[in-house]
């Protein structure tokens, strides 16, 4: 997926004339669009609405206080790097990624991670350091899957199912943690 397009689940509907966007209770984005509309047109529409999406998300999800640069963020980064030392080579081998992508850890407000398959770069949200190893592993596998499949199509989910059969439960846990901050 294009780095700047917010992630969404797409439903195609008969008789629709335009695109509908809805931010659902867990903060995820649901998009409905006519069958005839191309994926890139829909992506463009979603990108154009990213400001609105952010606003809706901040209204309906009760996120923990936004992480800021500082000692806590540095501690979380150190923990993530430690986990990645083990997780990255393990998952690259399992998934057949021959050259490990470069990773950067960033404080991000709207996503858990991103992947630029062409530049072989993966970004992970420092916030994952607060969410535990299972969550970090899920996001890592998700981003590595994007090295093979750029969109969230059937091929993408087939990779997730094959390598991390419980990925849906991990994603749900990540979302429920979003709704119930620890403090
Ligand atoms: Zn993705």
Short mmCIF file of N, CA and C and ligand atoms in Angstrom, two decimals:
data_model
loop_
_atom_site.label_atom_id
_atom_site.label_comp_id
_atom_site.label_asym_id
_atom_site.label_seq_id
_atom_site.Cartn_x
_atom_site.Cartn_y
_atom_site.Cartn_z
N UNK A 1 0.84 -1.19 0.00
CA UNK A 1 0.00 0.00 0.00
C UNK A 1 0.88 1.24 0.00
N UNK A 2 0.45 2.22 -0.73
CA UNK A 2 1.14 3.50 -0.74
C UNK A 2 1.34 3.99 0.69
N UNK A 3 2.52 4.48 0.96
CA UNK A 3 2.88 4.86 2.32
C UNK A 3 1.93 5.87 2.95
N UNK A 4 1.38 6.73 2.12
CA UNK A 4 0.59 7.80 2.71
C UNK A 4 -0.91 7.53 2.71
N UNK A 5 -1.33 6.37 2.25
CA UNK A 5 -2.76 6.06 2.26
C UNK A 5 -3.12 5.38 3.57
N UNK A 6 -4.07 5.93 4.34
CA UNK A 6 -4.50 5.24 5.56
C UNK A 6 -5.04 3.85 5.20
N UNK A 7 -4.82 2.89 6.06
CA UNK A 7 -5.31 1.54 5.80
C UNK A 7 -6.83 1.49 5.95
N UNK A 8 -7.45 0.64 5.13
CA UNK A 8 -8.90 0.53 5.23
C UNK A 8 -9.37 -0.82 4.73
N UNK A 9 -10.59 -1.19 5.14
CA UNK A 9 -11.21 -2.38 4.56
C UNK A 9 -12.23 -1.90 3.53
N UNK A 10 -12.23 -2.57 2.41
CA UNK A 10 -13.04 -2.11 1.28
C UNK A 10 -14.22 -3.05 1.05
N UNK A 11 -15.39 -2.46 0.91
CA UNK A 11 -16.58 -3.22 0.52
C UNK A 11 -17.08 -2.66 -0.80
N UNK A 12 -17.33 -3.54 -1.74
CA UNK A 12 -17.90 -3.10 -3.02
C UNK A 12 -19.41 -3.27 -2.96
N UNK A 13 -20.12 -2.24 -3.42
CA UNK A 13 -21.57 -2.33 -3.36
C UNK A 13 -22.19 -2.01 -4.70
N UNK A 14 -23.25 -2.74 -4.99
CA UNK A 14 -24.00 -2.47 -6.23
C UNK A 14 -24.79 -1.18 -6.09
N UNK A 15 -24.90 -0.47 -7.18
CA UNK A 15 -25.77 0.70 -7.21
C UNK A 15 -25.23 1.91 -6.49
N UNK A 16 -23.99 1.83 -6.03
CA UNK A 16 -23.42 3.01 -5.37
C UNK A 16 -22.90 3.98 -6.41
N UNK A 17 -22.96 5.23 -6.10
CA UNK A 17 -22.46 6.24 -7.05
C UNK A 17 -21.17 6.87 -6.56
N UNK A 18 -20.94 6.78 -5.28
CA UNK A 18 -19.77 7.47 -4.74
C UNK A 18 -19.13 6.62 -3.64
N UNK A 19 -18.08 7.17 -3.07
CA UNK A 19 -17.34 6.47 -2.02
C UNK A 19 -17.88 6.89 -0.66
N UNK A 20 -18.02 5.92 0.23
CA UNK A 20 -18.40 6.23 1.61
C UNK A 20 -17.29 5.81 2.55
N UNK A 21 -16.97 6.71 3.46
CA UNK A 21 -15.95 6.40 4.46
C UNK A 21 -16.59 6.39 5.84
N UNK A 22 -16.17 5.42 6.64
CA UNK A 22 -16.69 5.38 7.99
C UNK A 22 -15.58 4.93 8.94
N UNK A 23 -15.38 5.70 9.98
CA UNK A 23 -14.44 5.28 11.02
C UNK A 23 -15.25 4.53 12.05
N UNK A 24 -14.97 3.23 12.22
CA UNK A 24 -15.78 2.42 13.13
C UNK A 24 -15.24 2.50 14.55
N UNK A 25 -15.98 1.88 15.46
CA UNK A 25 -15.73 2.10 16.89
C UNK A 25 -14.30 1.77 17.32
N UNK A 26 -13.67 0.81 16.65
CA UNK A 26 -12.31 0.47 17.07
C UNK A 26 -11.27 1.35 16.40
N UNK A 27 -11.71 2.33 15.65
CA UNK A 27 -10.77 3.26 15.03
C UNK A 27 -10.37 2.87 13.61
N UNK A 28 -10.80 1.68 13.18
CA UNK A 28 -10.44 1.27 11.82
C UNK A 28 -11.34 1.96 10.81
N UNK A 29 -10.89 1.95 9.58
CA UNK A 29 -11.57 2.70 8.54
C UNK A 29 -12.27 1.74 7.57
N UNK A 30 -13.57 1.93 7.39
CA UNK A 30 -14.34 1.12 6.45
C UNK A 30 -14.71 1.98 5.25
N UNK A 31 -14.46 1.45 4.07
CA UNK A 31 -14.73 2.20 2.85
C UNK A 31 -15.66 1.37 1.98
N UNK A 32 -16.72 1.99 1.48
CA UNK A 32 -17.59 1.34 0.49
C UNK A 32 -17.45 2.11 -0.82
N UNK A 33 -17.42 1.37 -1.91
CA UNK A 33 -17.24 2.03 -3.20
C UNK A 33 -17.94 1.24 -4.29
N UNK A 34 -18.28 1.90 -5.38
CA UNK A 34 -18.90 1.19 -6.50
C UNK A 34 -17.93 0.18 -7.11
N UNK A 35 -18.48 -0.86 -7.72
CA UNK A 35 -17.65 -1.89 -8.36
C UNK A 35 -16.73 -1.30 -9.42
N UNK A 36 -17.25 -0.28 -10.10
CA UNK A 36 -16.51 0.24 -11.26
C UNK A 36 -15.31 1.10 -10.89
N UNK A 37 -15.20 1.47 -9.63
CA UNK A 37 -14.15 2.42 -9.27
C UNK A 37 -12.82 1.70 -9.04
N UNK A 38 -11.75 2.23 -9.62
CA UNK A 38 -10.45 1.58 -9.49
C UNK A 38 -9.89 1.77 -8.09
N UNK A 39 -9.01 0.85 -7.73
CA UNK A 39 -8.40 0.90 -6.40
C UNK A 39 -7.60 2.19 -6.22
N UNK A 40 -6.93 2.64 -7.28
CA UNK A 40 -6.11 3.83 -7.13
C UNK A 40 -6.99 5.09 -6.95
N UNK A 41 -8.16 5.09 -7.59
CA UNK A 41 -9.09 6.21 -7.37
C UNK A 41 -9.56 6.23 -5.93
N UNK A 42 -9.88 5.04 -5.41
CA UNK A 42 -10.34 4.95 -4.02
C UNK A 42 -9.22 5.38 -3.07
N UNK A 43 -8.01 4.89 -3.35
CA UNK A 43 -6.85 5.29 -2.53
C UNK A 43 -6.70 6.81 -2.51
N UNK A 44 -6.85 7.42 -3.67
CA UNK A 44 -6.73 8.88 -3.77
C UNK A 44 -7.79 9.58 -2.93
N UNK A 45 -9.00 9.04 -2.98
CA UNK A 45 -10.10 9.60 -2.22
C UNK A 45 -9.81 9.51 -0.72
N UNK A 46 -9.34 8.34 -0.31
CA UNK A 46 -9.04 8.12 1.12
C UNK A 46 -7.91 9.05 1.57
N UNK A 47 -6.89 9.19 0.72
CA UNK A 47 -5.78 10.10 1.07
C UNK A 47 -6.28 11.53 1.24
N UNK A 48 -7.17 11.93 0.33
CA UNK A 48 -7.69 13.30 0.40
C UNK A 48 -8.48 13.54 1.68
N UNK A 49 -9.01 12.47 2.25
CA UNK A 49 -9.83 12.58 3.46
C UNK A 49 -9.03 12.31 4.74
N UNK A 50 -7.70 12.23 4.63
CA UNK A 50 -6.94 11.76 5.80
C UNK A 50 -7.09 12.71 7.00
N UNK A 51 -7.25 13.99 6.74
CA UNK A 51 -7.45 14.92 7.85
C UNK A 51 -8.73 14.63 8.60
N UNK A 52 -9.78 14.40 7.84
CA UNK A 52 -11.08 14.08 8.44
C UNK A 52 -11.00 12.76 9.21
N UNK A 53 -10.30 11.77 8.61
CA UNK A 53 -10.17 10.46 9.26
C UNK A 53 -9.48 10.60 10.61
N UNK A 54 -8.39 11.37 10.63
CA UNK A 54 -7.66 11.61 11.88
C UNK A 54 -8.57 12.20 12.95
N UNK A 55 -9.34 13.17 12.54
CA UNK A 55 -10.23 13.85 13.47
C UNK A 55 -11.26 12.89 14.04
N UNK A 56 -11.88 12.08 13.17
CA UNK A 56 -12.86 11.10 13.61
C UNK A 56 -12.23 10.12 14.59
N UNK A 57 -11.03 9.69 14.24
CA UNK A 57 -10.35 8.71 15.08
C UNK A 57 -10.09 9.28 16.47
N UNK A 58 -9.62 10.50 16.51
CA UNK A 58 -9.28 11.06 17.82
C UNK A 58 -10.55 11.28 18.63
N UNK A 59 -11.68 11.46 17.95
CA UNK A 59 -12.93 11.63 18.68
C UNK A 59 -13.45 10.32 19.25
N UNK A 60 -13.33 9.23 18.48
CA UNK A 60 -14.00 8.01 18.92
C UNK A 60 -13.08 7.02 19.61
N UNK A 61 -11.79 7.14 19.46
CA UNK A 61 -10.94 6.20 20.18
C UNK A 61 -10.30 6.93 21.36
N UNK A 62 -10.23 6.20 22.44
CA UNK A 62 -9.72 6.78 23.67
C UNK A 62 -8.26 6.38 23.79
N UNK A 63 -7.42 7.00 23.01
CA UNK A 63 -6.02 6.60 22.96
C UNK A 63 -5.29 7.02 24.23
N UNK A 64 -4.27 6.22 24.60
CA UNK A 64 -3.44 6.66 25.72
C UNK A 64 -2.74 7.95 25.32
N UNK A 65 -2.22 8.67 26.31
CA UNK A 65 -1.56 9.94 25.98
C UNK A 65 -0.52 9.72 24.89
N UNK A 66 -0.50 10.61 23.93
CA UNK A 66 0.44 10.48 22.83
C UNK A 66 1.87 10.43 23.35
N UNK A 67 2.58 9.43 22.88
CA UNK A 67 3.98 9.27 23.24
C UNK A 67 4.77 10.46 22.69
N UNK A 68 5.68 10.97 23.50
CA UNK A 68 6.52 12.06 23.03
C UNK A 68 7.98 11.66 23.09
N UNK A 69 8.78 12.32 22.28
CA UNK A 69 10.22 12.07 22.32
C UNK A 69 10.72 12.32 23.74
N UNK A 70 11.58 11.44 24.23
CA UNK A 70 12.07 11.59 25.59
C UNK A 70 12.50 10.25 26.14
N UNK A 71 12.76 10.22 27.44
CA UNK A 71 13.30 8.98 28.05
C UNK A 71 12.39 7.77 27.86
N UNK A 72 11.06 7.96 27.98
CA UNK A 72 10.17 6.80 27.83
C UNK A 72 10.26 6.25 26.42
N UNK A 73 10.23 7.14 25.43
CA UNK A 73 10.32 6.70 24.04
C UNK A 73 11.64 5.98 23.78
N UNK A 74 12.73 6.49 24.35
CA UNK A 74 14.04 5.86 24.16
C UNK A 74 14.07 4.46 24.77
N UNK A 75 13.44 4.33 25.94
CA UNK A 75 13.37 3.01 26.58
C UNK A 75 12.58 2.03 25.73
N UNK A 76 11.46 2.51 25.20
CA UNK A 76 10.63 1.65 24.36
C UNK A 76 11.38 1.25 23.10
N UNK A 77 12.10 2.20 22.51
CA UNK A 77 12.89 1.88 21.32
C UNK A 77 13.93 0.81 21.62
N UNK A 78 14.61 0.96 22.74
CA UNK A 78 15.65 0.00 23.10
C UNK A 78 15.04 -1.39 23.24
N UNK A 79 13.86 -1.46 23.84
CA UNK A 79 13.19 -2.75 24.00
C UNK A 79 12.82 -3.34 22.63
N UNK A 80 12.29 -2.47 21.75
CA UNK A 80 11.90 -2.95 20.41
C UNK A 80 13.12 -3.48 19.65
N UNK A 81 14.22 -2.72 19.69
CA UNK A 81 15.43 -3.18 18.99
C UNK A 81 15.88 -4.55 19.50
N UNK A 82 15.78 -4.70 20.80
CA UNK A 82 16.17 -5.97 21.41
C UNK A 82 15.31 -7.12 20.86
N UNK A 83 14.00 -6.88 20.79
CA UNK A 83 13.09 -7.90 20.26
C UNK A 83 13.39 -8.17 18.79
N UNK A 84 13.66 -7.09 18.04
CA UNK A 84 13.88 -7.24 16.60
C UNK A 84 15.14 -8.03 16.29
N UNK A 85 16.13 -7.94 17.17
CA UNK A 85 17.35 -8.73 16.97
C UNK A 85 17.02 -10.19 16.75
N UNK A 86 16.00 -10.63 17.46
CA UNK A 86 15.60 -12.03 17.33
C UNK A 86 14.50 -12.20 16.28
N UNK A 87 13.50 -11.31 16.34
CA UNK A 87 12.32 -11.49 15.48
C UNK A 87 12.63 -11.29 13.99
N UNK A 88 13.44 -10.30 13.68
CA UNK A 88 13.67 -9.97 12.27
C UNK A 88 14.31 -11.12 11.49
N UNK A 89 15.46 -11.64 11.95
CA UNK A 89 16.05 -12.76 11.19
C UNK A 89 15.14 -13.98 11.16
N UNK A 90 14.44 -14.22 12.28
CA UNK A 90 13.55 -15.38 12.33
C UNK A 90 12.44 -15.27 11.29
N UNK A 91 11.81 -14.10 11.21
CA UNK A 91 10.68 -13.94 10.28
C UNK A 91 11.13 -13.81 8.84
N UNK A 92 12.28 -13.20 8.62
CA UNK A 92 12.79 -13.14 7.25
C UNK A 92 13.04 -14.55 6.73
N UNK A 93 13.58 -15.39 7.60
CA UNK A 93 13.83 -16.76 7.16
C UNK A 93 12.52 -17.50 6.90
N UNK A 94 11.59 -17.38 7.84
CA UNK A 94 10.31 -18.08 7.68
C UNK A 94 9.55 -17.64 6.43
N UNK A 95 9.62 -16.35 6.13
CA UNK A 95 8.82 -15.80 5.04
C UNK A 95 9.58 -15.75 3.72
N UNK A 96 10.84 -16.13 3.76
CA UNK A 96 11.62 -16.14 2.52
C UNK A 96 12.04 -14.75 2.07
N UNK A 97 12.28 -13.87 3.03
CA UNK A 97 12.81 -12.54 2.70
C UNK A 97 14.32 -12.66 2.71
N UNK A 98 14.96 -12.54 1.53
CA UNK A 98 16.40 -12.85 1.50
C UNK A 98 17.28 -11.73 2.03
N UNK A 99 16.83 -10.47 1.85
CA UNK A 99 17.61 -9.36 2.42
C UNK A 99 16.73 -8.64 3.44
N UNK A 100 17.22 -8.58 4.66
CA UNK A 100 16.42 -7.91 5.71
C UNK A 100 16.19 -6.45 5.34
N UNK A 101 14.95 -5.98 5.46
CA UNK A 101 14.70 -4.56 5.20
C UNK A 101 15.32 -3.71 6.31
N UNK A 102 15.60 -2.46 5.99
CA UNK A 102 16.07 -1.55 7.03
C UNK A 102 14.86 -1.09 7.84
N UNK A 103 15.08 -0.95 9.12
CA UNK A 103 13.96 -0.60 10.01
C UNK A 103 14.22 0.76 10.63
N UNK A 104 13.19 1.57 10.70
CA UNK A 104 13.28 2.76 11.55
C UNK A 104 12.12 2.76 12.53
N UNK A 105 12.38 3.24 13.71
CA UNK A 105 11.36 3.32 14.75
C UNK A 105 10.95 4.77 14.88
N UNK A 106 9.66 5.01 14.75
CA UNK A 106 9.18 6.38 14.77
C UNK A 106 7.96 6.50 15.68
N UNK A 107 7.78 7.67 16.22
CA UNK A 107 6.53 7.95 16.93
C UNK A 107 5.52 8.35 15.86
N UNK A 108 4.50 7.53 15.70
CA UNK A 108 3.50 7.79 14.67
C UNK A 108 2.14 7.89 15.35
N UNK A 109 1.27 8.73 14.78
CA UNK A 109 0.00 8.96 15.45
C UNK A 109 -1.14 8.15 14.86
N UNK A 110 -1.00 7.67 13.62
CA UNK A 110 -2.17 7.08 12.99
C UNK A 110 -1.94 5.66 12.49
N UNK A 111 -0.75 5.13 12.66
CA UNK A 111 -0.52 3.78 12.16
C UNK A 111 0.53 3.07 12.99
N UNK A 112 0.47 1.75 12.91
CA UNK A 112 1.41 0.94 13.69
C UNK A 112 2.72 0.71 12.94
N UNK A 113 2.62 0.80 11.64
CA UNK A 113 3.84 0.57 10.87
C UNK A 113 3.59 0.89 9.42
N UNK A 114 4.67 0.87 8.64
CA UNK A 114 4.51 1.04 7.21
C UNK A 114 5.67 0.34 6.52
N UNK A 115 5.48 0.08 5.24
CA UNK A 115 6.51 -0.64 4.50
C UNK A 115 6.65 -0.01 3.13
N UNK A 116 7.87 0.32 2.77
CA UNK A 116 8.16 0.74 1.41
C UNK A 116 8.92 -0.40 0.76
N UNK A 117 8.19 -1.19 -0.05
CA UNK A 117 8.77 -2.41 -0.61
C UNK A 117 9.89 -2.10 -1.59
N UNK A 118 9.75 -0.99 -2.32
CA UNK A 118 10.77 -0.65 -3.32
C UNK A 118 12.09 -0.30 -2.63
N UNK A 119 11.99 0.52 -1.59
CA UNK A 119 13.21 0.92 -0.87
C UNK A 119 13.57 -0.08 0.23
N UNK A 120 12.74 -1.08 0.39
CA UNK A 120 12.95 -2.10 1.42
C UNK A 120 13.18 -1.46 2.79
N UNK A 121 12.23 -0.62 3.13
CA UNK A 121 12.28 0.03 4.44
C UNK A 121 10.99 -0.24 5.19
N UNK A 122 11.14 -0.57 6.44
CA UNK A 122 9.98 -0.78 7.30
C UNK A 122 10.06 0.22 8.45
N UNK A 123 8.94 0.89 8.71
CA UNK A 123 8.87 1.76 9.88
C UNK A 123 7.92 1.14 10.89
N UNK A 124 8.30 1.20 12.13
CA UNK A 124 7.44 0.68 13.19
C UNK A 124 7.20 1.78 14.21
N UNK A 125 5.99 1.79 14.72
CA UNK A 125 5.60 2.80 15.70
C UNK A 125 6.21 2.48 17.07
N UNK A 126 6.88 3.44 17.66
CA UNK A 126 7.51 3.24 18.97
C UNK A 126 6.47 2.82 20.01
N UNK A 127 5.24 3.27 19.80
CA UNK A 127 4.13 2.91 20.69
C UNK A 127 4.00 1.38 20.86
N UNK A 128 4.44 0.63 19.88
CA UNK A 128 4.39 -0.83 19.99
C UNK A 128 5.17 -1.33 21.20
N UNK A 129 6.14 -0.54 21.63
CA UNK A 129 6.90 -0.91 22.81
C UNK A 129 6.03 -0.97 24.06
N UNK A 130 4.89 -0.29 24.01
CA UNK A 130 3.95 -0.34 25.14
C UNK A 130 2.98 -1.49 25.01
N UNK A 131 2.94 -2.13 23.84
CA UNK A 131 1.89 -3.11 23.56
C UNK A 131 2.33 -4.56 23.63
N UNK A 132 3.62 -4.76 23.82
CA UNK A 132 4.08 -6.12 24.04
C UNK A 132 4.55 -6.83 22.78
N UNK A 133 5.19 -7.96 23.02
CA UNK A 133 5.88 -8.66 21.95
C UNK A 133 4.94 -9.24 20.89
N UNK A 134 3.80 -9.78 21.32
CA UNK A 134 2.86 -10.36 20.34
C UNK A 134 2.39 -9.30 19.34
N UNK A 135 2.13 -8.10 19.86
CA UNK A 135 1.66 -7.02 19.00
C UNK A 135 2.77 -6.58 18.05
N UNK A 136 3.96 -6.44 18.59
CA UNK A 136 5.11 -6.05 17.77
C UNK A 136 5.33 -7.08 16.66
N UNK A 137 5.26 -8.34 17.04
CA UNK A 137 5.49 -9.41 16.06
C UNK A 137 4.42 -9.38 14.97
N UNK A 138 3.17 -9.16 15.36
CA UNK A 138 2.09 -9.09 14.37
C UNK A 138 2.34 -7.96 13.37
N UNK A 139 2.70 -6.78 13.87
CA UNK A 139 2.91 -5.65 12.96
C UNK A 139 4.13 -5.90 12.08
N UNK A 140 5.17 -6.50 12.65
CA UNK A 140 6.36 -6.81 11.85
C UNK A 140 6.01 -7.75 10.70
N UNK A 141 5.27 -8.82 11.01
CA UNK A 141 4.90 -9.79 9.97
C UNK A 141 4.00 -9.12 8.92
N UNK A 142 3.10 -8.26 9.38
CA UNK A 142 2.23 -7.52 8.45
C UNK A 142 3.09 -6.70 7.47
N UNK A 143 4.06 -5.98 8.02
CA UNK A 143 4.87 -5.12 7.14
C UNK A 143 5.77 -5.95 6.24
N UNK A 144 6.30 -7.06 6.75
CA UNK A 144 7.12 -7.92 5.89
C UNK A 144 6.28 -8.52 4.76
N UNK A 145 5.01 -8.80 5.04
CA UNK A 145 4.13 -9.34 4.00
C UNK A 145 3.97 -8.33 2.87
N UNK A 146 4.08 -7.05 3.19
CA UNK A 146 3.98 -6.02 2.15
C UNK A 146 5.18 -6.03 1.20
N UNK A 147 6.25 -6.70 1.57
CA UNK A 147 7.36 -6.84 0.63
C UNK A 147 6.93 -7.72 -0.55
N UNK A 148 5.92 -8.55 -0.33
CA UNK A 148 5.43 -9.44 -1.38
C UNK A 148 4.14 -8.94 -2.02
N UNK A 149 3.30 -8.33 -1.20
CA UNK A 149 1.99 -7.88 -1.67
C UNK A 149 1.78 -6.45 -1.21
N UNK A 150 1.63 -5.53 -2.15
CA UNK A 150 1.55 -4.13 -1.73
C UNK A 150 0.19 -3.78 -1.15
N UNK A 151 -0.86 -4.38 -1.65
CA UNK A 151 -2.21 -4.06 -1.14
C UNK A 151 -2.71 -5.11 -0.17
N UNK A 152 -3.78 -4.76 0.52
CA UNK A 152 -4.41 -5.73 1.42
C UNK A 152 -5.42 -6.56 0.64
N UNK A 153 -4.93 -7.28 -0.34
CA UNK A 153 -5.80 -8.14 -1.13
C UNK A 153 -5.76 -9.57 -0.64
N UNK A 154 -6.37 -10.46 -1.39
CA UNK A 154 -6.42 -11.87 -0.99
C UNK A 154 -5.03 -12.45 -0.81
N UNK A 155 -4.12 -12.08 -1.70
CA UNK A 155 -2.75 -12.60 -1.62
C UNK A 155 -2.07 -12.19 -0.33
N UNK A 156 -2.36 -10.97 0.07
CA UNK A 156 -1.77 -10.45 1.31
C UNK A 156 -2.27 -11.27 2.51
N UNK A 157 -3.58 -11.45 2.58
CA UNK A 157 -4.13 -12.18 3.73
C UNK A 157 -3.76 -13.65 3.72
N UNK A 158 -3.51 -14.17 2.51
CA UNK A 158 -3.05 -15.57 2.43
C UNK A 158 -1.67 -15.70 3.09
N UNK A 159 -0.83 -14.70 2.88
CA UNK A 159 0.50 -14.72 3.52
C UNK A 159 0.35 -14.65 5.03
N UNK A 160 -0.52 -13.74 5.49
CA UNK A 160 -0.73 -13.61 6.94
C UNK A 160 -1.26 -14.92 7.53
N UNK A 161 -2.24 -15.51 6.85
CA UNK A 161 -2.84 -16.76 7.34
C UNK A 161 -1.80 -17.88 7.42
N UNK A 162 -0.94 -17.91 6.43
CA UNK A 162 0.03 -19.00 6.37
C UNK A 162 1.07 -18.86 7.48
N UNK A 163 1.54 -17.64 7.69
CA UNK A 163 2.67 -17.46 8.60
C UNK A 163 2.26 -17.14 10.03
N UNK A 164 1.13 -16.47 10.18
CA UNK A 164 0.72 -16.06 11.53
C UNK A 164 -0.79 -16.31 11.65
N UNK A 165 -1.16 -17.60 11.82
CA UNK A 165 -2.59 -17.95 11.76
C UNK A 165 -3.44 -17.18 12.78
N UNK A 166 -2.85 -16.72 13.86
CA UNK A 166 -3.66 -16.00 14.87
C UNK A 166 -3.58 -14.48 14.69
N UNK A 167 -3.25 -14.04 13.47
CA UNK A 167 -3.04 -12.59 13.28
C UNK A 167 -4.27 -11.77 13.58
N UNK A 168 -5.46 -12.34 13.33
CA UNK A 168 -6.69 -11.56 13.57
C UNK A 168 -6.87 -11.29 15.07
N UNK A 169 -6.57 -12.30 15.86
CA UNK A 169 -6.69 -12.13 17.32
C UNK A 169 -5.68 -11.10 17.81
N UNK A 170 -4.48 -11.13 17.23
CA UNK A 170 -3.46 -10.16 17.65
C UNK A 170 -3.88 -8.75 17.26
N UNK A 171 -4.46 -8.62 16.07
CA UNK A 171 -4.91 -7.30 15.64
C UNK A 171 -6.03 -6.80 16.55
N UNK A 172 -6.95 -7.72 16.88
CA UNK A 172 -8.06 -7.33 17.75
C UNK A 172 -7.54 -6.87 19.11
N UNK A 173 -6.52 -7.59 19.61
CA UNK A 173 -5.96 -7.22 20.92
C UNK A 173 -5.33 -5.84 20.84
N UNK A 174 -4.66 -5.57 19.74
CA UNK A 174 -4.05 -4.26 19.55
C UNK A 174 -5.11 -3.17 19.56
N UNK A 175 -6.23 -3.47 18.91
CA UNK A 175 -7.31 -2.48 18.85
C UNK A 175 -8.00 -2.31 20.20
N UNK A 176 -8.18 -3.42 20.92
CA UNK A 176 -8.86 -3.27 22.21
C UNK A 176 -7.96 -2.53 23.19
N UNK A 177 -6.65 -2.72 23.04
CA UNK A 177 -5.73 -1.95 23.88
C UNK A 177 -5.80 -0.47 23.55
N UNK A 178 -6.05 -0.19 22.27
CA UNK A 178 -6.20 1.21 21.88
C UNK A 178 -7.38 1.83 22.61
N UNK A 179 -8.44 1.00 22.77
CA UNK A 179 -9.65 1.54 23.39
C UNK A 179 -9.52 1.64 24.89
N UNK A 180 -8.71 0.72 25.47
CA UNK A 180 -8.59 0.74 26.94
C UNK A 180 -7.16 1.01 27.34
N UNK A 181 -6.80 2.24 27.37
CA UNK A 181 -5.43 2.58 27.77
C UNK A 181 -5.15 2.12 29.19
N UNK A 182 -3.89 1.83 29.45
CA UNK A 182 -3.48 1.31 30.75
C UNK A 182 -3.57 2.37 31.85
N UNK A 183 -3.58 3.60 31.42
CA UNK A 183 -3.60 4.64 32.46
C UNK A 183 -4.51 5.78 32.05
ZN1 LIG B 1 -0.71 -2.93 5.58
#
